[in-house]
Short mmCIF file of C-alpha atoms and ligand atoms in Angstrom, two decimals:
data_model
loop_
_atom_site.label_atom_id
_atom_site.label_comp_id
_atom_site.label_asym_id
_atom_site.label_seq_id
_atom_site.Cartn_x
_atom_site.Cartn_y
_atom_site.Cartn_z
CA MET C 1 5.35 80.51 34.21
CA PRO C 2 3.48 77.39 35.67
CA ARG C 3 0.31 78.18 37.61
CA ILE C 4 1.46 76.68 40.74
CA GLU C 5 5.07 75.92 41.81
CA LYS C 6 4.66 73.71 44.88
CA LEU C 7 7.36 73.68 47.45
CA ASN C 8 9.12 70.41 47.91
CA ASN C 9 7.27 67.86 50.09
CA GLN C 10 10.21 67.51 52.21
CA ILE C 11 9.48 71.07 53.48
CA TYR C 12 6.09 70.03 54.86
CA ILE C 13 7.60 66.86 56.52
CA ASP C 14 10.18 69.02 58.07
CA ARG C 15 7.61 71.44 59.32
CA ARG C 16 5.57 68.65 60.94
CA ILE C 17 8.78 67.43 62.65
CA ALA C 18 9.40 70.82 63.91
CA LEU C 19 5.97 71.23 65.14
CA LYS C 20 6.22 67.89 66.97
CA GLU C 21 9.41 69.04 68.71
CA LYS C 22 7.86 72.29 69.89
CA ILE C 23 4.72 70.53 71.30
CA LEU C 24 7.00 67.97 73.10
CA ALA C 25 9.22 70.87 74.45
CA GLN C 26 5.94 72.57 75.79
CA TYR C 27 3.85 69.85 76.87
CA PRO C 28 5.75 66.91 78.55
CA GLU C 29 2.60 64.89 78.56
CA ALA C 30 2.50 64.95 74.81
CA GLN C 31 4.69 62.02 74.21
CA ASN C 32 1.60 60.08 74.51
CA GLY C 33 -0.41 62.54 72.50
CA ILE C 34 -1.98 63.06 69.13
CA ILE C 35 -1.80 65.92 66.66
CA LEU C 36 -5.22 66.28 64.58
CA LEU C 37 -5.40 68.87 61.70
CA PHE C 38 -8.39 69.42 59.65
CA ALA C 39 -8.63 70.95 56.13
CA ASN C 40 -11.27 73.44 55.35
CA PHE C 41 -14.60 72.27 53.41
CA GLU C 42 -15.62 73.08 49.96
CA GLN C 43 -18.80 74.54 48.83
CA GLU C 44 -20.00 74.51 45.27
CA GLN C 45 -20.62 78.21 44.97
CA ASN C 46 -17.49 79.45 46.50
CA ILE C 47 -13.96 79.19 45.36
CA PHE C 48 -12.13 76.83 47.77
CA LYS C 49 -9.71 78.16 50.20
CA GLN C 50 -7.61 75.90 51.97
CA ASP C 51 -6.95 76.45 55.61
CA SER C 52 -3.64 78.18 55.80
CA SER C 53 -2.08 76.20 58.77
CA PHE C 54 -3.23 72.91 57.42
CA TYR C 55 -1.69 73.81 54.04
CA TYR C 56 1.50 74.93 55.96
CA LEU C 57 1.96 71.59 57.71
CA THR C 58 0.63 69.35 54.57
CA GLY C 59 1.05 71.21 51.27
CA ILE C 60 -2.32 69.56 50.37
CA ASN C 61 -5.18 71.59 48.81
CA GLU C 62 -7.78 68.93 49.19
CA PRO C 63 -11.02 69.91 51.12
CA ALA C 64 -12.60 67.79 53.89
CA THR C 65 -9.39 65.76 54.66
CA ALA C 66 -7.61 65.44 58.02
CA LEU C 67 -4.38 64.48 59.38
CA LEU C 68 -3.71 62.37 62.43
CA LEU C 69 -0.01 62.38 63.75
CA ASP C 70 0.52 59.98 66.58
CA LEU C 71 3.25 61.25 68.78
CA ALA C 72 3.77 57.93 70.77
CA ASP C 73 4.51 55.74 67.60
CA ASP C 74 5.43 58.61 65.05
CA THR C 75 2.84 57.57 62.63
CA ALA C 76 0.97 59.85 60.28
CA ILE C 77 -2.46 58.92 58.84
CA PHE C 78 -4.12 61.11 56.31
CA TYR C 79 -7.82 60.70 56.04
CA MET C 80 -9.98 61.50 52.99
CA PRO C 81 -13.70 61.34 52.55
CA ASN C 82 -14.74 58.25 50.93
CA PHE C 83 -16.32 59.48 47.51
CA GLY C 84 -15.66 56.12 45.74
CA ASP C 85 -15.35 57.25 42.16
CA GLN C 86 -17.79 60.25 42.40
CA ARG C 87 -15.39 63.00 42.99
CA LYS C 88 -13.10 62.27 40.24
CA LYS C 89 -16.04 62.60 37.87
CA TRP C 90 -17.17 66.07 39.21
CA VAL C 91 -13.84 67.91 40.38
CA LYS C 92 -10.72 65.98 40.08
CA ILE C 93 -8.89 62.95 41.35
CA ALA C 94 -7.96 63.07 44.89
CA ILE C 95 -4.69 62.02 46.34
CA ASN C 96 -4.01 58.20 45.80
CA ASN C 97 -2.83 55.67 48.40
CA ASP C 98 0.37 55.06 46.37
CA GLU C 99 1.36 58.56 47.00
CA LYS C 100 1.66 58.36 50.77
CA ASN C 101 5.43 58.09 50.75
CA LEU C 102 5.62 61.14 48.63
CA TYR C 103 3.79 63.03 51.24
CA GLY C 104 5.65 61.36 54.19
CA PHE C 105 2.34 59.66 55.52
CA THR C 106 2.44 56.15 56.94
CA ASP C 107 -1.10 55.56 55.47
CA ILE C 108 -3.86 57.14 53.57
CA ALA C 109 -7.39 56.12 54.92
CA TYR C 110 -10.88 56.83 54.42
CA LEU C 111 -12.55 59.03 56.99
CA GLY C 112 -15.56 56.64 57.03
CA GLU C 113 -18.35 54.89 54.99
CA PRO C 114 -18.96 56.11 51.54
CA CYS C 115 -20.42 59.76 51.26
CA THR C 116 -23.64 60.81 49.60
CA GLY C 117 -22.17 62.98 47.13
CA TYR C 118 -18.85 64.30 45.71
CA GLN C 119 -18.40 66.96 48.53
CA CYS C 120 -18.34 66.75 52.15
CA HIS C 121 -19.93 69.30 54.31
CA PRO C 122 -19.42 70.41 58.00
CA PHE C 123 -22.75 68.64 58.89
CA PHE C 124 -20.95 65.22 57.93
CA SER C 125 -22.84 62.04 59.46
CA ALA C 126 -21.23 60.08 61.80
CA ASN C 127 -21.06 57.21 59.33
CA GLU C 128 -19.14 59.25 56.94
CA TYR C 129 -16.44 59.89 59.47
CA SER C 130 -16.71 56.40 61.31
CA ASN C 131 -13.09 55.32 61.18
CA LEU C 132 -11.60 58.66 62.33
CA LEU C 133 -14.36 58.93 65.02
CA ASN C 134 -13.66 55.28 66.24
CA ARG C 135 -10.09 55.89 66.46
CA LEU C 136 -10.38 59.23 68.34
CA GLN C 137 -12.70 57.46 70.89
CA ILE C 138 -10.01 54.98 71.59
CA TYR C 139 -7.37 57.78 72.20
CA ILE C 140 -9.69 59.57 74.54
CA ASP C 141 -10.64 56.60 76.45
CA GLN C 142 -6.85 56.10 76.85
CA LYS C 143 -6.67 59.75 78.14
CA ARG C 144 -4.28 60.84 75.42
CA PRO C 145 -4.22 64.60 74.73
CA ILE C 146 -5.12 65.81 71.34
CA TYR C 147 -3.23 68.76 69.97
CA THR C 148 -5.23 70.89 67.33
CA PHE C 149 -6.45 74.26 66.17
CA ASN C 150 -8.98 75.56 68.85
CA PRO C 151 -8.32 79.19 69.81
CA GLN C 152 -11.00 80.46 71.95
CA ARG C 153 -10.86 84.20 71.74
CA ASN C 154 -11.09 85.47 68.10
CA SER C 155 -12.53 84.77 64.82
CA ALA C 156 -9.62 82.59 63.74
CA TYR C 157 -10.08 78.79 62.75
CA LEU C 158 -13.90 78.95 62.39
CA GLU C 159 -14.22 75.94 60.22
CA GLN C 160 -11.86 74.01 62.42
CA ARG C 161 -13.75 74.89 65.59
CA PHE C 162 -17.06 73.97 63.80
CA ILE C 163 -15.49 70.58 62.92
CA LEU C 164 -14.40 70.01 66.43
CA GLN C 165 -18.00 70.85 67.72
CA ARG C 166 -19.69 68.40 65.39
CA ILE C 167 -17.19 65.74 66.37
CA ASN C 168 -17.82 66.68 70.00
CA SER C 169 -21.60 66.00 69.41
CA LEU C 170 -20.83 62.61 67.77
CA ILE C 171 -18.21 61.00 70.40
CA ASN C 172 -17.73 61.27 74.24
CA ASN C 173 -15.38 63.67 76.19
CA PHE C 174 -13.78 64.87 72.89
CA ALA C 175 -13.92 68.75 73.86
CA GLU C 176 -12.11 67.98 77.30
CA SER C 177 -9.28 66.24 75.37
CA LEU C 178 -8.18 69.26 73.21
CA ILE C 179 -5.16 71.49 73.53
CA ASP C 180 -4.86 74.48 71.24
CA ILE C 181 -1.66 74.70 69.19
CA SER C 182 -2.63 77.65 67.13
CA ALA C 183 -0.18 80.08 68.75
CA LEU C 184 2.55 77.45 68.24
CA VAL C 185 1.97 77.23 64.46
CA ALA C 186 1.64 80.94 64.28
CA GLN C 187 4.88 81.47 65.68
CA MET C 188 6.38 78.94 63.02
CA ARG C 189 4.60 80.63 60.21
CA ARG C 190 5.83 84.14 61.20
CA LYS C 191 9.41 83.35 60.03
CA LYS C 192 9.53 82.99 56.42
CA THR C 193 12.10 80.85 54.80
CA THR C 194 13.93 81.69 51.41
CA ALA C 195 11.56 79.42 49.56
CA GLU C 196 8.47 81.07 50.96
CA LEU C 197 10.10 84.54 50.15
CA GLU C 198 10.34 83.41 46.56
CA LEU C 199 6.62 82.69 46.50
CA LEU C 200 5.71 85.92 48.23
CA TYR C 201 7.93 87.80 45.83
CA LYS C 202 5.97 86.16 42.79
CA ALA C 203 2.68 87.46 44.47
CA ILE C 204 4.12 90.94 44.74
CA ASP C 205 5.48 90.83 41.14
CA ILE C 206 2.04 89.99 39.89
CA THR C 207 0.52 92.73 41.88
CA MET C 208 2.98 95.39 40.83
CA GLU C 209 2.39 94.56 37.33
CA SER C 210 -1.35 95.03 37.86
CA HIS C 211 -0.85 98.43 39.56
CA LEU C 212 1.30 99.43 36.57
CA ALA C 213 -1.41 98.43 34.15
CA VAL C 214 -4.32 100.16 36.12
CA ALA C 215 -2.23 103.29 36.43
CA ARG C 216 -2.22 103.48 32.84
CA MET C 217 -5.95 102.90 32.45
CA ILE C 218 -7.28 105.33 35.03
CA LYS C 219 -9.08 108.11 33.39
CA ALA C 220 -12.35 110.04 34.17
CA GLY C 221 -15.36 108.28 32.81
CA LYS C 222 -14.26 104.86 33.42
CA TYR C 223 -15.97 102.77 36.21
CA GLU C 224 -14.06 101.42 39.17
CA TYR C 225 -15.03 98.01 38.32
CA GLU C 226 -13.23 98.36 34.83
CA MET C 227 -10.06 98.86 37.01
CA GLN C 228 -11.03 95.74 39.14
CA ALA C 229 -11.41 93.64 35.97
CA LEU C 230 -7.98 94.58 34.70
CA ILE C 231 -6.39 93.99 37.92
CA GLU C 232 -8.09 90.56 38.54
CA TYR C 233 -7.37 89.52 34.78
CA MET C 234 -3.75 90.32 35.32
CA PHE C 235 -3.56 88.28 38.46
CA ILE C 236 -5.26 85.20 36.77
CA ALA C 237 -3.23 85.71 33.58
CA THR C 238 0.01 85.51 35.22
CA GLY C 239 -0.59 82.36 37.16
CA GLY C 240 -1.97 83.95 40.35
CA SER C 241 -5.36 84.50 41.97
CA ILE C 242 -7.12 87.12 44.20
CA ALA C 243 -5.84 87.42 47.80
CA PHE C 244 -8.72 89.44 48.86
CA PRO C 245 -11.47 91.62 47.64
CA SER C 246 -9.90 94.38 45.41
CA ILE C 247 -10.53 97.88 46.52
CA VAL C 248 -11.00 100.43 43.87
CA ALA C 249 -12.09 103.30 45.80
CA SER C 250 -12.52 106.82 44.22
CA GLY C 251 -13.81 110.34 45.51
CA LYS C 252 -15.36 110.11 49.13
CA ASP C 253 -14.90 106.29 49.14
CA SER C 254 -11.10 106.70 49.21
CA THR C 255 -11.73 107.44 52.78
CA VAL C 256 -13.55 104.19 53.27
CA LEU C 257 -10.99 101.76 54.15
CA HIS C 258 -12.34 98.48 52.89
CA TYR C 259 -14.78 99.67 50.24
CA HIS C 260 -14.98 97.23 47.41
CA ASP C 261 -18.29 97.92 45.91
CA ASN C 262 -16.27 99.35 42.99
CA ASN C 263 -19.19 100.56 41.00
CA LYS C 264 -18.93 104.31 40.62
CA VAL C 265 -17.56 106.29 37.52
CA LEU C 266 -14.33 107.95 38.02
CA GLU C 267 -14.35 111.83 38.18
CA ASP C 268 -11.36 114.29 37.27
CA ASN C 269 -10.00 115.90 40.34
CA GLN C 270 -10.79 112.74 42.34
CA LEU C 271 -8.14 110.40 43.95
CA VAL C 272 -8.60 106.60 43.64
CA VAL C 273 -7.11 104.33 46.17
CA VAL C 274 -6.13 100.86 44.65
CA ASP C 275 -5.58 98.40 47.42
CA ILE C 276 -5.01 94.98 45.74
CA GLY C 277 -3.23 91.68 46.28
CA ALA C 278 -2.61 88.64 44.33
CA GLU C 279 -2.02 85.24 45.72
CA TYR C 280 0.59 82.87 44.24
CA ASN C 281 0.75 79.41 45.37
CA HIS C 282 -1.21 80.47 48.64
CA TYR C 283 1.07 83.38 49.43
CA CYS C 284 -0.23 86.77 49.33
CA ALA C 285 0.77 90.23 48.26
CA ASP C 286 -0.82 93.56 49.54
CA LEU C 287 -0.21 96.81 47.87
CA THR C 288 -1.79 100.06 47.86
CA ARG C 289 -1.27 103.03 45.67
CA THR C 290 -3.40 106.29 45.47
CA TYR C 291 -3.61 107.77 41.94
CA PRO C 292 -5.29 111.24 40.89
CA VAL C 293 -7.92 110.54 38.40
CA SER C 294 -6.77 113.25 36.00
CA GLY C 295 -3.23 111.96 36.09
CA LYS C 296 -2.16 115.22 38.12
CA PHE C 297 -2.29 115.77 41.90
CA THR C 298 -3.88 118.89 42.90
CA ASP C 299 -1.94 120.98 45.41
CA ARG C 300 -3.70 119.79 48.12
CA GLN C 301 -3.84 116.05 47.30
CA ARG C 302 -0.19 116.29 46.69
CA GLU C 303 0.34 117.98 50.18
CA ILE C 304 -1.46 115.00 51.79
CA TYR C 305 0.06 112.37 49.51
CA GLU C 306 3.58 113.78 50.34
CA ILE C 307 2.83 113.68 54.21
CA VAL C 308 1.64 109.85 53.82
CA LEU C 309 4.76 109.20 51.81
CA GLU C 310 7.20 110.65 54.37
CA THR C 311 5.47 108.84 57.16
CA GLN C 312 5.96 105.48 55.14
CA GLU C 313 9.67 106.15 54.44
CA PHE C 314 10.22 107.13 57.93
CA ILE C 315 8.57 103.90 59.47
CA ALA C 316 10.35 101.72 56.62
CA ASN C 317 13.59 103.40 57.89
CA THR C 318 12.92 102.53 61.43
CA ALA C 319 11.50 99.17 61.37
CA GLN C 320 13.93 96.58 62.55
CA PRO C 321 14.27 93.52 65.05
CA GLY C 322 13.29 94.54 68.53
CA TYR C 323 10.62 96.86 67.31
CA TRP C 324 6.71 96.01 67.47
CA LEU C 325 4.04 96.66 64.83
CA ALA C 326 2.06 98.01 67.68
CA ASN C 327 2.71 97.73 71.40
CA LYS C 328 0.95 100.34 73.69
CA ASP C 329 3.34 99.68 76.44
CA GLN C 330 6.42 100.24 74.43
CA LYS C 331 5.44 103.23 72.34
CA ASP C 332 8.92 104.39 71.61
CA LYS C 333 9.47 101.10 69.84
CA SER C 334 6.05 100.61 68.39
CA LEU C 335 6.03 101.38 64.69
CA HIS C 336 2.18 102.27 64.96
CA HIS C 337 2.64 104.76 67.72
CA ILE C 338 5.95 106.22 66.07
CA ALA C 339 3.53 106.79 63.03
CA GLN C 340 0.95 108.45 64.87
CA GLU C 341 3.71 110.80 66.48
CA PHE C 342 5.13 111.56 63.27
CA LEU C 343 1.65 112.51 61.92
CA GLU C 344 0.82 114.42 64.95
CA GLU C 345 3.79 116.62 64.29
CA LYS C 346 2.05 117.35 60.76
CA GLY C 347 -1.45 117.86 62.36
CA TYR C 348 -2.96 114.52 60.84
CA ASN C 349 -2.68 111.82 63.53
CA THR C 350 -6.47 111.78 64.00
CA TYR C 351 -6.89 111.13 60.49
CA PHE C 352 -4.73 108.04 60.54
CA ILE C 353 -7.61 105.54 61.43
CA HIS C 354 -6.07 102.16 61.15
CA GLY C 355 -3.06 100.29 62.18
CA ILE C 356 0.23 100.78 60.54
CA GLY C 357 0.69 97.40 59.16
CA HIS C 358 0.17 93.53 59.51
CA PHE C 359 2.14 90.30 59.10
CA LEU C 360 1.76 88.88 55.49
CA GLY C 361 2.20 85.26 54.28
CA LEU C 362 -0.25 82.51 53.50
CA ASP C 363 -2.92 84.91 54.75
CA VAL C 364 -3.00 88.44 53.79
CA HIS C 365 -3.46 89.44 57.43
CA ASP C 366 -1.21 86.58 58.55
CA VAL C 367 -0.91 84.91 61.92
CA GLY C 368 1.51 86.11 64.37
CA ASP C 369 1.62 87.49 67.91
CA TYR C 370 1.67 91.28 67.90
CA MET C 371 3.11 91.37 71.35
CA GLN C 372 6.26 89.46 70.21
CA PRO C 373 8.59 92.10 68.60
CA LEU C 374 9.64 91.90 65.15
CA ALA C 375 12.37 89.55 64.30
CA PRO C 376 14.39 88.51 60.99
CA GLY C 377 12.14 86.41 58.75
CA ASP C 378 9.02 88.51 59.46
CA VAL C 379 7.19 89.91 56.38
CA ILE C 380 4.93 92.90 57.17
CA THR C 381 3.14 95.65 55.50
CA ILE C 382 3.74 99.31 56.14
CA GLU C 383 0.55 101.25 55.15
CA PRO C 384 0.13 104.78 56.63
CA GLY C 385 -2.96 106.63 55.51
CA ILE C 386 -4.77 109.94 55.80
CA TYR C 387 -8.56 110.09 55.44
CA LEU C 388 -10.26 113.36 55.33
CA PRO C 389 -14.11 112.56 54.38
CA ASP C 390 -14.98 116.12 54.45
CA GLU C 391 -12.82 116.89 51.55
CA ASP C 392 -13.64 113.44 49.80
CA LEU C 393 -9.67 112.90 49.99
CA GLY C 394 -8.18 109.58 51.23
CA VAL C 395 -4.53 108.67 50.72
CA ARG C 396 -3.14 105.34 51.53
CA ILE C 397 0.39 103.85 50.52
CA GLU C 398 1.39 100.35 51.31
CA ASP C 399 4.32 98.28 50.59
CA ASN C 400 5.62 94.86 51.78
CA TYR C 401 8.83 94.32 53.76
CA TRP C 402 11.08 91.79 54.85
CA ILE C 403 12.65 92.05 58.32
CA VAL C 404 16.29 91.47 58.49
CA GLU C 405 19.11 91.52 61.06
CA ASP C 406 19.57 95.28 60.63
CA GLY C 407 16.16 96.67 59.07
CA ALA C 408 13.46 96.10 56.65
CA ILE C 409 14.02 95.39 52.93
CA CYS C 410 11.13 96.73 50.56
CA LEU C 411 9.94 93.70 48.52
CA SER C 412 7.95 95.89 46.38
CA GLU C 413 10.33 98.80 45.84
CA GLU C 414 10.03 98.63 42.13
CA LEU C 415 6.50 99.91 42.18
CA PRO C 416 6.77 103.85 41.85
CA LYS C 417 5.12 105.93 44.61
CA GLN C 418 7.08 109.31 44.11
CA PRO C 419 4.10 111.54 43.00
CA ASP C 420 6.04 112.87 39.95
CA VAL C 421 6.69 109.29 38.76
CA ILE C 422 2.95 108.25 39.29
CA GLU C 423 2.07 111.47 37.24
CA GLU C 424 4.60 110.55 34.50
CA ILE C 425 3.22 106.86 34.27
CA MET C 426 -0.29 108.29 34.01
CA ARG C 427 0.37 110.92 31.48
CA ILE C 428 0.13 108.15 28.83
CA ASN C 429 -3.69 108.05 29.32
CA ASN C 430 -4.58 111.64 30.03
N1 LIG L 501 -5.39 95.27 52.11
C1 LIG L 501 -6.46 95.44 53.03
C2 LIG L 501 -5.88 95.42 54.40
O1 LIG L 501 -4.69 95.30 54.62
O2 LIG L 501 -6.68 95.57 55.24
MN1 MN L 502 -2.84 95.73 54.09
#
């Protein structure tokens, strides 16, 4: 399959139109406003990850770029660093000006004067951004509001906020002109379209194949990183990439939620929690299975495993529009609290130490307001777990679900999770 199947450019143009409409509906003064969106920066030693909301609204994977939408005259100017011919010698050829119609831009312009290298960094100079800064100063002096990603309360949009701070140090009254639209875009991103679901499905498919392969490889004497290597090989060999650090956690570390040292040798009688996700064209999967290293669950492991599986099945059958992932003020319709109650009856609620699930999409922990109930189009994980460090025993089972009018459809149902079937798959190598 092709490595990247890009969505049609019109999808991004339509999303920007929808965003403008939402902003105009919420902020009457926006008729005179500006929408300003920034891409993430690239660093030589890290794999570049585009800001997901920037990607959602542009479909463009170029670092250090920016998009300026003028709501008064409906123009869209896409800004690129002025690398001259440097960048195409080092990395790749950036977007050309003659592609502007393709992307629905009025113009493609340089951010400013020529840059010193082939990468731009968050400590950019005023000269490197002079064109954008001059234009912004004019808008600010005209008292036009600037709509951008600038949430104040959490760890989201760190690079965006860094860029905003940098710009604020270079021009006057910038910070005072900013209005945060991260919640509006999160609301848009929560509802997945069919085209997005197809990409999510591909990410899930790749992840399921990796689970099946790793289940056949698990054996005492092998190292956790050997499992990781197979998983990540499969992700890349099938056109995907790695959505988050792969968790291959055996023995006591099966009780450590985000263990990813992956450096221990597997031993018989242990469980190994494999929590992995491929990314396909920016969309993420997130699937967890728990395997017995010997290929056969002990009685105690099976007892705990079955409770976790029953919890997941119960929650998956309950999930539907109108319920919340977690809402402490509506416990009878909160999947997290329902799972806690279910586990309490079994005596294990205090060993379920994380949330029941999260939204899934362009980010593995996707944006979305948890205080808004589930609605058709949401994609979520359901991932109960029981963690017993005193017994070196942790079990988590995680699948991905699409919320529809009357319930939740499991997108990863082809990946076995019944303990007998897991043992059957593993028999081949033990
Ligand atoms: N897959 C890791 C997590 O959901 O936190
Ligand atoms: Mn998860």
